[in-house]
GROMACS .gro file of C-alpha atoms in nm:
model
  411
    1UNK     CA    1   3.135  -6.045  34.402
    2UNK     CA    2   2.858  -5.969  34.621
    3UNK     CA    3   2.648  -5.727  34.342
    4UNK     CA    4   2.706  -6.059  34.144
    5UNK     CA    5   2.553  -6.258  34.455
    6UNK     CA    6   2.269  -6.058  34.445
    7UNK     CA    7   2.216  -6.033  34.099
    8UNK     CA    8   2.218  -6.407  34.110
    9UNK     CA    9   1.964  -6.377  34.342
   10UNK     CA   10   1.748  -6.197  34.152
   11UNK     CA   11   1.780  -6.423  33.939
   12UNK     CA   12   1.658  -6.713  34.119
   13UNK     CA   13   1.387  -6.509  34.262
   14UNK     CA   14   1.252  -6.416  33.938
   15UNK     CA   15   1.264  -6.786  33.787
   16UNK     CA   16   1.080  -6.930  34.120
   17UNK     CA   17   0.800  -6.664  34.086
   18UNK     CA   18   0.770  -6.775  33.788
   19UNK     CA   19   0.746  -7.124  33.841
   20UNK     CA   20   0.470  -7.045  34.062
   21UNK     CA   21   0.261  -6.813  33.812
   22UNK     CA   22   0.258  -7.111  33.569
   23UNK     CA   23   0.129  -7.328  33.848
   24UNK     CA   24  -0.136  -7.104  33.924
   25UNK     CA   25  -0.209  -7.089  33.562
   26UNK     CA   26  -0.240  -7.420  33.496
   27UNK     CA   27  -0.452  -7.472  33.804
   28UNK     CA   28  -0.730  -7.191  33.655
   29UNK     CA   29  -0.686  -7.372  33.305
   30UNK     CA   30  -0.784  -7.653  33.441
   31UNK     CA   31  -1.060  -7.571  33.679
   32UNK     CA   32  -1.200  -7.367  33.371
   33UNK     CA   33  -1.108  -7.623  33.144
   34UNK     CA   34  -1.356  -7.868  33.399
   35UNK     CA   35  -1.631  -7.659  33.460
   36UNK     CA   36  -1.701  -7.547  33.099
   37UNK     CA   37  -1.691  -7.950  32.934
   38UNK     CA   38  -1.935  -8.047  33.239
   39UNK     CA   39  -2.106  -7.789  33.156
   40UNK     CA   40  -2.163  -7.845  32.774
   41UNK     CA   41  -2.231  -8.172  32.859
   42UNK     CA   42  -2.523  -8.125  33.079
   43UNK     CA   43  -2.609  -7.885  32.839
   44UNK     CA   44  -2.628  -8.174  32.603
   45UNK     CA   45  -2.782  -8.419  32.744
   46UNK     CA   46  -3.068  -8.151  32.879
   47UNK     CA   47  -3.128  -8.041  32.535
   48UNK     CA   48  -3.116  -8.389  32.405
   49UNK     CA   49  -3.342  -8.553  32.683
   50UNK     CA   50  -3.632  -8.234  32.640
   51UNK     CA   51  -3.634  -8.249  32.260
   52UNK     CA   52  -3.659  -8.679  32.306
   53UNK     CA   53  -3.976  -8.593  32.529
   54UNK     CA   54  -4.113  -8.338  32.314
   55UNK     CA   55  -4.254  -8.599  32.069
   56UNK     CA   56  -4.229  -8.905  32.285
   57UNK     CA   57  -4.433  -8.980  32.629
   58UNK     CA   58  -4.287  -9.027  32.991
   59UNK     CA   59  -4.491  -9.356  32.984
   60UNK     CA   60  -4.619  -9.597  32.745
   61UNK     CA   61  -4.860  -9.860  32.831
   62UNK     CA   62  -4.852 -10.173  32.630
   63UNK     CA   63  -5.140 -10.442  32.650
   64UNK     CA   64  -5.043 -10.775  32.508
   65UNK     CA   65  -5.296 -11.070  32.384
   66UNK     CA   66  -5.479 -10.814  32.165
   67UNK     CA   67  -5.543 -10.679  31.845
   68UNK     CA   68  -5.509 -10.342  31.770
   69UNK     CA   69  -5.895 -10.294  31.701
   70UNK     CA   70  -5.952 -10.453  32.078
   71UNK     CA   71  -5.714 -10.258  32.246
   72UNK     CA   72  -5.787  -9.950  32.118
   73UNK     CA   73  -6.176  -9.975  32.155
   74UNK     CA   74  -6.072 -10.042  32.547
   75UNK     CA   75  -5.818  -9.776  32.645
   76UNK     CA   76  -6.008  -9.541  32.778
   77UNK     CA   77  -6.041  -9.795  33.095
   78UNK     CA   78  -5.676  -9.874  33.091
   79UNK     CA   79  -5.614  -9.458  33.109
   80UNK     CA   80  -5.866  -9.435  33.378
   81UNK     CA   81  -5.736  -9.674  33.580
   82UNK     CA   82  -5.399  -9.490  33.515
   83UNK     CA   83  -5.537  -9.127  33.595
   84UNK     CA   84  -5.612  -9.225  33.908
   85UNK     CA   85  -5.239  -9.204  34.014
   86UNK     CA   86  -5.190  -8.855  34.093
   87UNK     CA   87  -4.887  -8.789  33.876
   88UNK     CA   88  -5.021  -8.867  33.566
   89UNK     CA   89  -5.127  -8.547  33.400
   90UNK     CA   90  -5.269  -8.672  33.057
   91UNK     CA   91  -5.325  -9.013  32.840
   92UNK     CA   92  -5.410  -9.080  32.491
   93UNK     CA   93  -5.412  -9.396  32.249
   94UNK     CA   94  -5.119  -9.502  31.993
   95UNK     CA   95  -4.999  -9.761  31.768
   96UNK     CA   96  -4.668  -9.825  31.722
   97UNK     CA   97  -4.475 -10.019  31.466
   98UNK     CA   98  -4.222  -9.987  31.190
   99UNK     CA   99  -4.230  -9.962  30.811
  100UNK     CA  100  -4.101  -9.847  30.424
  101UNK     CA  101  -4.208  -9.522  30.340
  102UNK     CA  102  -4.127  -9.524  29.895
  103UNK     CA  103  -4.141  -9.246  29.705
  104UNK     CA  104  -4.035  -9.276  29.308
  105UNK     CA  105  -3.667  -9.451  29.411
  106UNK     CA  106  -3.597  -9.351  29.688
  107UNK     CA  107  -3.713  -9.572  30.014
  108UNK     CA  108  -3.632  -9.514  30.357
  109UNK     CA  109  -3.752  -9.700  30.685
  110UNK     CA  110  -3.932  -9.532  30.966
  111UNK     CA  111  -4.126  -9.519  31.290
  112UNK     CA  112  -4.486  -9.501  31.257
  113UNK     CA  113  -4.699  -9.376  31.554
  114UNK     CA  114  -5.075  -9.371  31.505
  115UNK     CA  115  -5.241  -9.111  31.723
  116UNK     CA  116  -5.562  -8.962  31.803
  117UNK     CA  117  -5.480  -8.583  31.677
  118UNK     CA  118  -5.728  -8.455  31.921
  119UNK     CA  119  -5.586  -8.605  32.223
  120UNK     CA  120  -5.222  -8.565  32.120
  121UNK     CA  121  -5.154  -8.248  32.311
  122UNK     CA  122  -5.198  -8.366  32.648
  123UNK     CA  123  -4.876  -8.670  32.607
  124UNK     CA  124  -4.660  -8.452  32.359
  125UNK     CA  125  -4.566  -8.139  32.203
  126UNK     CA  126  -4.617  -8.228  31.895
  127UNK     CA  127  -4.886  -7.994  31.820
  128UNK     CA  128  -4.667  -7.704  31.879
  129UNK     CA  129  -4.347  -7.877  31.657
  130UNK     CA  130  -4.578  -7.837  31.321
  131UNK     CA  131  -4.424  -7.636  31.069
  132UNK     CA  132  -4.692  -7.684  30.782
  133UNK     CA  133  -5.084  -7.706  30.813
  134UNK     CA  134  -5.142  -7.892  31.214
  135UNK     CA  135  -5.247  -8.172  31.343
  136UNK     CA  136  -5.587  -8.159  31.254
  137UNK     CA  137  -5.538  -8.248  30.885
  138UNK     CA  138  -5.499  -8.570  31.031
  139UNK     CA  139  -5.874  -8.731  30.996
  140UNK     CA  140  -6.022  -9.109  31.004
  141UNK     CA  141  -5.980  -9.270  30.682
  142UNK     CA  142  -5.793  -9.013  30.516
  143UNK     CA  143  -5.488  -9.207  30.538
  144UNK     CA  144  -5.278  -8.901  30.600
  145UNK     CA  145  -4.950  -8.877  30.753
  146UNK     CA  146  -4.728  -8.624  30.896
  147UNK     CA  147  -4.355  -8.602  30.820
  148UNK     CA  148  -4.069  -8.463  31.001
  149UNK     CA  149  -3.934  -8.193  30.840
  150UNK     CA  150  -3.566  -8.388  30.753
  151UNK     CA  151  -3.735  -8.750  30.665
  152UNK     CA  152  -3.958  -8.495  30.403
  153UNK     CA  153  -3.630  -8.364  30.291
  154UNK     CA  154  -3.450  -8.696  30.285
  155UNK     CA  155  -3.787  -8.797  30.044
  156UNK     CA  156  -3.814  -8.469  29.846
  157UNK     CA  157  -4.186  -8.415  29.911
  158UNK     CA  158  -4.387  -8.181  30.045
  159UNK     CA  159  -4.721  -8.101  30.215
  160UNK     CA  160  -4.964  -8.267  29.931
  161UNK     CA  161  -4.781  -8.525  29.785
  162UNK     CA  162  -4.838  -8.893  29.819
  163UNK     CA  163  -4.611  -9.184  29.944
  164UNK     CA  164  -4.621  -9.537  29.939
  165UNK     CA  165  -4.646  -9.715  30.308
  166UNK     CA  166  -4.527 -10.088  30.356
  167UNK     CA  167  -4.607 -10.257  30.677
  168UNK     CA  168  -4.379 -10.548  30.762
  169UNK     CA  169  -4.686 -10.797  30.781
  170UNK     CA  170  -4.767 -10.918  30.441
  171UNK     CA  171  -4.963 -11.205  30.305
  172UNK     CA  172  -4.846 -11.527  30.103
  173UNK     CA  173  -4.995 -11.616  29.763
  174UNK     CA  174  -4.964 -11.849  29.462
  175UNK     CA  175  -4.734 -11.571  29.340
  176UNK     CA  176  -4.547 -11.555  29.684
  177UNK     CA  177  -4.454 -11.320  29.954
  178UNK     CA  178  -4.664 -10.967  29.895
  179UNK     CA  179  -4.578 -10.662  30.131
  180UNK     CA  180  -4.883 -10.503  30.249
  181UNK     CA  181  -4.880 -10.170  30.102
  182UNK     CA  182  -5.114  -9.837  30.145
  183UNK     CA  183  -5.098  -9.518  29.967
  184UNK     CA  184  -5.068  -9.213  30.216
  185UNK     CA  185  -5.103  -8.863  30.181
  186UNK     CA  186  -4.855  -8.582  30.331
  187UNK     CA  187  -5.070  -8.372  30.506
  188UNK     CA  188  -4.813  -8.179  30.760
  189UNK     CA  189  -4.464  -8.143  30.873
  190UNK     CA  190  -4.320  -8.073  31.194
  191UNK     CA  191  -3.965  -7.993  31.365
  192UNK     CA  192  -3.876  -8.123  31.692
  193UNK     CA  193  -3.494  -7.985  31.693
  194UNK     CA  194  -3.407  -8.358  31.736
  195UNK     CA  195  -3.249  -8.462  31.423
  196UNK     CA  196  -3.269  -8.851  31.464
  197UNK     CA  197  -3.666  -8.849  31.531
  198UNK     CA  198  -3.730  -8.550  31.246
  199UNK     CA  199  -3.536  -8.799  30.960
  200UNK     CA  200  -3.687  -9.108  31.110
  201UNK     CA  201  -4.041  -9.078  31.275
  202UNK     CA  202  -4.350  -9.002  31.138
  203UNK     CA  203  -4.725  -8.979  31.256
  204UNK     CA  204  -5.115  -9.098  31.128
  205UNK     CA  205  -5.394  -9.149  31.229
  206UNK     CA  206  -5.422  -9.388  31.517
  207UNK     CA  207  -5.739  -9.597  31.319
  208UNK     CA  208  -5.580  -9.567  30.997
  209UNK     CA  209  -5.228  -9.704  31.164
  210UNK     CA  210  -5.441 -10.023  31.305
  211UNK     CA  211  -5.604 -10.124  30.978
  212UNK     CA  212  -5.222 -10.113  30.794
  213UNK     CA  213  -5.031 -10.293  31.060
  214UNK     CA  214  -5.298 -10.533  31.196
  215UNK     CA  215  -5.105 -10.815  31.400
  216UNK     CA  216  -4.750 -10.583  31.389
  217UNK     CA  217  -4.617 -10.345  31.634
  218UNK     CA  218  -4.750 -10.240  31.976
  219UNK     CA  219  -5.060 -10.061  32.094
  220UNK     CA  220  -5.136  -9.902  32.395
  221UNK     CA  221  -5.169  -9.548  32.608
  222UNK     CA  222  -4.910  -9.286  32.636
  223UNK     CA  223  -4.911  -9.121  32.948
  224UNK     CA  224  -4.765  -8.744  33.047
  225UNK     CA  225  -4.661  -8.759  33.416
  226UNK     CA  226  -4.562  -8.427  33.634
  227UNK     CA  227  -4.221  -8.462  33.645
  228UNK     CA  228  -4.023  -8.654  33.433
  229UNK     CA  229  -3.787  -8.764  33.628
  230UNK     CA  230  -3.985  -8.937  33.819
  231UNK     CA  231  -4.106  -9.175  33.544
  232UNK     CA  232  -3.883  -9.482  33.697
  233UNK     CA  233  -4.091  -9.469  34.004
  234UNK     CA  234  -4.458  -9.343  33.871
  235UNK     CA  235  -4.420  -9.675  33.615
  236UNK     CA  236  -4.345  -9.912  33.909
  237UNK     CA  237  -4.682  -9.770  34.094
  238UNK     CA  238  -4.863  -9.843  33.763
  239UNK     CA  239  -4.671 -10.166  33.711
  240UNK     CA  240  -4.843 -10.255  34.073
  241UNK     CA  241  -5.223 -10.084  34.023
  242UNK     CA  242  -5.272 -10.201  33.656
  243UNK     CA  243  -5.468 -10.571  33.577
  244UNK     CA  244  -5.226 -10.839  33.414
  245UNK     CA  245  -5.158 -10.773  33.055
  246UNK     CA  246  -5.062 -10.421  33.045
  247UNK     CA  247  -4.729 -10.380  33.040
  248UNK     CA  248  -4.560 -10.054  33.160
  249UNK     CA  249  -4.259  -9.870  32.987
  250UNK     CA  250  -4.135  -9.530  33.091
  251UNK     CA  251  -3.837  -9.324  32.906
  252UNK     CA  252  -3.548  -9.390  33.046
  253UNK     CA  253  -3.620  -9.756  32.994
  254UNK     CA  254  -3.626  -9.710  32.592
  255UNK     CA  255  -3.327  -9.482  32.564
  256UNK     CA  256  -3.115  -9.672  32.891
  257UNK     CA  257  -2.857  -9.714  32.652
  258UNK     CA  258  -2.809  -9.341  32.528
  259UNK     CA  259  -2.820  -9.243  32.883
  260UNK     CA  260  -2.574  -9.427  33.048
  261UNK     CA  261  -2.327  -9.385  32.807
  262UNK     CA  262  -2.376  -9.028  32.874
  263UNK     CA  263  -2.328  -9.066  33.213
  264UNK     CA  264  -2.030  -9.325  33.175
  265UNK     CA  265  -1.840  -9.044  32.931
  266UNK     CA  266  -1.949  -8.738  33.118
  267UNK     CA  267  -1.722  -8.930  33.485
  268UNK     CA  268  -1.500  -8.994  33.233
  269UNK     CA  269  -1.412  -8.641  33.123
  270UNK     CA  270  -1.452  -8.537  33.463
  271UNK     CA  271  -1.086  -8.806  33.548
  272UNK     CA  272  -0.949  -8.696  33.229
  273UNK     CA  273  -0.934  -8.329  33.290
  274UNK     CA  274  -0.881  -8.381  33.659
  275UNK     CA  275  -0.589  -8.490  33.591
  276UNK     CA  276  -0.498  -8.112  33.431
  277UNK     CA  277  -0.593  -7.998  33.769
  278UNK     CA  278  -0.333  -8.257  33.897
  279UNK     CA  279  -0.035  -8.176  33.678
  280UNK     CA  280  -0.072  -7.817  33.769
  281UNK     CA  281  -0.056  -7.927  34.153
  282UNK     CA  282   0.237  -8.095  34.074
  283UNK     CA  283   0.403  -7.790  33.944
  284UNK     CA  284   0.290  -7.580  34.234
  285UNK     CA  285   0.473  -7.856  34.468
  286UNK     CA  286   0.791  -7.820  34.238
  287UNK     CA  287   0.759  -7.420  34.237
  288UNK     CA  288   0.741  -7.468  34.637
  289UNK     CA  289   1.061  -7.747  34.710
  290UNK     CA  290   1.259  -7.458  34.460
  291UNK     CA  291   1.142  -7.179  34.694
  292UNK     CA  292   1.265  -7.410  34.988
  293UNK     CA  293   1.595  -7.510  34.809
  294UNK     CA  294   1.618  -7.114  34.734
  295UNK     CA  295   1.523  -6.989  35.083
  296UNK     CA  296   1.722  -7.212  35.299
  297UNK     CA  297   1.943  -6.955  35.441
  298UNK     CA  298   1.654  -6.773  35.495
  299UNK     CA  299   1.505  -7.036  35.724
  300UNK     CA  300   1.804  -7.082  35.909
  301UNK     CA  301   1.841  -6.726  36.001
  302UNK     CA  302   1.456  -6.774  36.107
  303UNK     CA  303   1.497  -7.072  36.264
  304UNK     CA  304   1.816  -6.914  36.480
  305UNK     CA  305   1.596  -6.611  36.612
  306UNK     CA  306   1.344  -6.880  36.757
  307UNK     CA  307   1.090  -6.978  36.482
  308UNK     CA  308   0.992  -7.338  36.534
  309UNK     CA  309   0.959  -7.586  36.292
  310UNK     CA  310   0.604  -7.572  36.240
  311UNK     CA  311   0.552  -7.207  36.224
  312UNK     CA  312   0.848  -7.244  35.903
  313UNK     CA  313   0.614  -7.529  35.754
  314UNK     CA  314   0.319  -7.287  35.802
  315UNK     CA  315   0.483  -7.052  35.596
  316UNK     CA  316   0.509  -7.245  35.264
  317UNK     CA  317   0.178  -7.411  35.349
  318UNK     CA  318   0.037  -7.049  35.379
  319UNK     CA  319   0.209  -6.988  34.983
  320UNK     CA  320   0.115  -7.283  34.845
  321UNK     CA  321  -0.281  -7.242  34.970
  322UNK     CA  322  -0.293  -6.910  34.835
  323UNK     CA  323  -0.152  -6.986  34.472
  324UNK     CA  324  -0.380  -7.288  34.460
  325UNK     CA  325  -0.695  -7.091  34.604
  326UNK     CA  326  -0.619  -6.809  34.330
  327UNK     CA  327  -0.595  -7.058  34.058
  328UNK     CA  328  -0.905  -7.234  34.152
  329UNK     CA  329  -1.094  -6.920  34.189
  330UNK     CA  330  -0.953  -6.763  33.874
  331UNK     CA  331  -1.077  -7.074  33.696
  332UNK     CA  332  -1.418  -7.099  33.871
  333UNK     CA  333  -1.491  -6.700  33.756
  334UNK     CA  334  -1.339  -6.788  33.337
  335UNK     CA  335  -1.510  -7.076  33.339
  336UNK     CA  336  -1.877  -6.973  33.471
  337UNK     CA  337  -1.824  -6.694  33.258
  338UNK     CA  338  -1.733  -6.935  32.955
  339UNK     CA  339  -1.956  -7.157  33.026
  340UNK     CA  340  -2.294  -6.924  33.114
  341UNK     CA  341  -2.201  -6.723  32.784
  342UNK     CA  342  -2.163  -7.023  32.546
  343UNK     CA  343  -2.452  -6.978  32.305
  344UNK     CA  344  -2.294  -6.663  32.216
  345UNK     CA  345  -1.890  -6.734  32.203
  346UNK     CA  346  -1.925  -7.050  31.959
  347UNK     CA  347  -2.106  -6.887  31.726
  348UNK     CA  348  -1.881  -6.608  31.710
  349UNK     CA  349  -1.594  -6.904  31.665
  350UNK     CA  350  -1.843  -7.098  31.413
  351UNK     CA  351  -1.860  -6.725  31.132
  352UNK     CA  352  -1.459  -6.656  31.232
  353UNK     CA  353  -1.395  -6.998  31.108
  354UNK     CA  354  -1.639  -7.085  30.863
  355UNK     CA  355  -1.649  -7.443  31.088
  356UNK     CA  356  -1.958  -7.611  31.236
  357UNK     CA  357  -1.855  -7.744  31.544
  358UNK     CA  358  -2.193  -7.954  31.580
  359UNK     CA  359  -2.286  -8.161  31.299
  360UNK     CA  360  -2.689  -8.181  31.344
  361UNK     CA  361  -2.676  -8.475  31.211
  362UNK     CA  362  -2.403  -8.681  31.437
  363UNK     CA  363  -2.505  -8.501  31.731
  364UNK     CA  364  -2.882  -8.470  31.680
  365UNK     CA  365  -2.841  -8.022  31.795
  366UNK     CA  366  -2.722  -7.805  31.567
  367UNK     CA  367  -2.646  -7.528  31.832
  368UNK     CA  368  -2.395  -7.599  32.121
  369UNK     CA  369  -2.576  -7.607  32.460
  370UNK     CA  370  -2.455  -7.547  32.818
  371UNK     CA  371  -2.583  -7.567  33.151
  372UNK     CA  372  -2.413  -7.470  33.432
  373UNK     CA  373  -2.429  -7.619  33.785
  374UNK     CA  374  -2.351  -7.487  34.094
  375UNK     CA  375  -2.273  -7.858  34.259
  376UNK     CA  376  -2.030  -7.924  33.966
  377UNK     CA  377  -1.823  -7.606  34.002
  378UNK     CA  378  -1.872  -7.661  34.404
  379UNK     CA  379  -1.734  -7.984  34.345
  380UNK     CA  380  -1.448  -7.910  34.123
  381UNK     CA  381  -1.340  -7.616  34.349
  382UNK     CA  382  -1.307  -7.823  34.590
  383UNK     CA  383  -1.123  -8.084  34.417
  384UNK     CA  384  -0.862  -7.854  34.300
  385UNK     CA  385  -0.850  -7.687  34.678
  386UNK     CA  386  -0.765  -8.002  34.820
  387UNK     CA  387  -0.520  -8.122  34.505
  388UNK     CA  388  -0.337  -7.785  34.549
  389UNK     CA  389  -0.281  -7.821  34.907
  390UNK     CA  390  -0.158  -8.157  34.900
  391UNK     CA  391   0.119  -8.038  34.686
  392UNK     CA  392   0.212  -7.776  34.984
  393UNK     CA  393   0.285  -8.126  35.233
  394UNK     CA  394   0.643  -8.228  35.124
  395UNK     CA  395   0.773  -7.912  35.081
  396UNK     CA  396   0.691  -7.779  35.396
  397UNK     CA  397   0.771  -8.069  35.600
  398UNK     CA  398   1.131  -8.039  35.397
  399UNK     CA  399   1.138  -7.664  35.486
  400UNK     CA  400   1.036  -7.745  35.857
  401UNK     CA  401   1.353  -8.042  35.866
  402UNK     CA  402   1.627  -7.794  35.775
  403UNK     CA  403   1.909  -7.772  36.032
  404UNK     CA  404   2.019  -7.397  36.132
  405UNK     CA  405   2.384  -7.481  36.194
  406UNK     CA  406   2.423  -7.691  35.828
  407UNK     CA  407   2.286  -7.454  35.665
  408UNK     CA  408   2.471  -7.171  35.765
  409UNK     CA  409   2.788  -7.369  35.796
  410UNK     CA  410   2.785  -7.449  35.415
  411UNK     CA  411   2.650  -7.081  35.294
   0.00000   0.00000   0.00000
């Protein structure tokens, strides 16, 4: 009877250690779990936001009331004025608008930027996107334009080839409505890596983009400030120094939208899979009222040689802490290690499975990014920490309640 007692025993022993290696399990799963979606997401929206400012400025500077012709025979005083603030770094003229790019059937609306090819460097990198011939092709009167290399695709031409241009402005006739139209050459191609502005956005000439549009679309100054995430605050100095009429636009104003839904999903995840951290927590406090439920006559004996109540609680608070701390720190080490070795492990995945897991085209990268933080894993380490020994408080303070004399009288 008693080798069956303490086979029993065993038993028990066995399951409740068990119970416990699952909770610390699912605590590392989770903390991994954490720190390598925050981490592709910051990835992300890095990769996203650099490629975006690649062909785009920190700050555009629109000046209302104006032709095209007017506005752009003044900017050079409207990018003094703005030079003299000392984060802006460079400025050059643009036109703006949209239009119909046609070639044979196929038609496809775009973004048109008109720039001044010589000046382009110092609010973009576009110079350093082109793929065929550079920016220079692109000359006054030539009526040239340069493609991105998927809206070339998308049009099946090529460096050479011509293209029909519609601006939205047309004029009315006895014969009605007539689009004004202009016959363009390609004359280069570049890649940004951003899918939505390589199939959608395409540059000319800044002259040659005035005389099609006329009274359409916006012209202005791009500006390239130091830092870029200062643009909120540079544009509100400019908004302040600049004379009435120019009106001031930095990037996170034109892509708010894109932004804060990034933000909105990446809290989002960060509940969701909290909540894995949770579950496991919740297993560590069942693993821990078992151990109590299994250990009572334990206690008692304890208890009866002069342990006090709060040196019992101690005890399981002492388990508990160090299940949840080797969880968490199991899941901080896969994780960083996940998560810092990404651009190698999903490719790996990606030829195993003959699967893309990021569509260029839905996601605008082709190639899965990550970027660590040490606040986000500092943060999630601690979140789990404190999860894991909140799960330690009711079975301890059950432990710590136990009655020597019950106990024993009923074992």
């Amino acid at each position: 009877m008693a080798g069956f007692s303490r086979k029993g025993a065993k038993r028990k022993d066995r399951f409740v250690s068990f119970i416990a290696a699952s909770s610390m399990t699912g605590i590392a799963l989770g903390v991994a779990a954490l720190i390598i979606v925050l981490s592709v997401m910051n990835g992300f929206q890095t990769q996203v936001r650099d490629r975006m400012l690649s062909v785009l400025p920190h700050i555009e500077l629109y000046v209302s009331g104006a032709s095209h012709q007017e506005v752009l025979s003044n900017w050079r005083q409207v990018a003094d004025k703005a030079e003299q603030n000392p984060h802006v770094t460079g400025a050059a003229p643009f036109v703006a608008s949209q239009a119909m790019l046609v070639r044979g059937d196929k038609l496809t609306g775009v973004q048109i930027r008109g720039i001044d090819p010589d000046l382009e460097y110092l609010v973009s990198d576009l110079a350093q996107q082109m793929i065929f011939n550079d920016l220079s092709a692109l000359k006054e009167g030539g009526f040239g334009i340069v493609l991105g290399n998927q809206l070339a695709r998308s049009l099946g031409v090529t460096v050479g080839d011509s293209l029909m241009m519609m601006a939205p402005q047309g004029s009315i006739s006895p014969a009605g409505f007539a689009p004004r139209m202009r016959q363009f050459r390609v004359v280069g191609l570049y890649s940004s890596g951003h899918y939505e502005y390589d199939a959608s956005l395409a540059f000319v000439y800044y002259q040659d983009a005035a005389r099609v549009f006329r009274d359409s679309g916006n012209s202005g100054v791009r500006l390239r400030i130091t830092d870029m995430q200062q643009a909120p605050e540079v544009a509100y100095q400019l908004a302040g120094q600049l004379p009435t009429g120019v009106y001031v636009n930095d990037w996170t104003q034109n892509n708010k939208t894109w932004f804060a839904a990034v933000q909105t999903e990446k809290r989002m995840m960060f509940l969701i899979l909290t909540l894995i951290v949770a579950v496991a927590a919740f297993n560590l406090l069942s693993s821990l009222v078992m151990a109590v439920k299994d250990k009572r006559s334990d206690i008692a004996i304890l208890r009866s040689l002069g342990a006090t109540p709060r040196e019992i609680a101690r005890i399981f608070l002492v388990q508990g802490a160090i299940i949840g701390f080797l969880g968490t720190a199991i899941g901080v080490g896969l994780g960083a290690l996940v998560a810092y070795n990404i651009d190698v492990i999903v490719p790996f995945l990606e030829n195993l499975t003959g699967q893309e897991f990021l569509p260029q085209q839905i996601y605008f990268i082709s190639q899965m990014p990550s970027n660590p933080q040490l606040s986000d894993m500092v943060v999630i380490g601690i979140t789990s920490l404190v999860l894991s020994l909140l799960a330690t408080i009711y079975p301890s303070w059950r432990a710590s309640r136990l009655q020597p004399a019950q106990v024993l009288r009923h074992d």
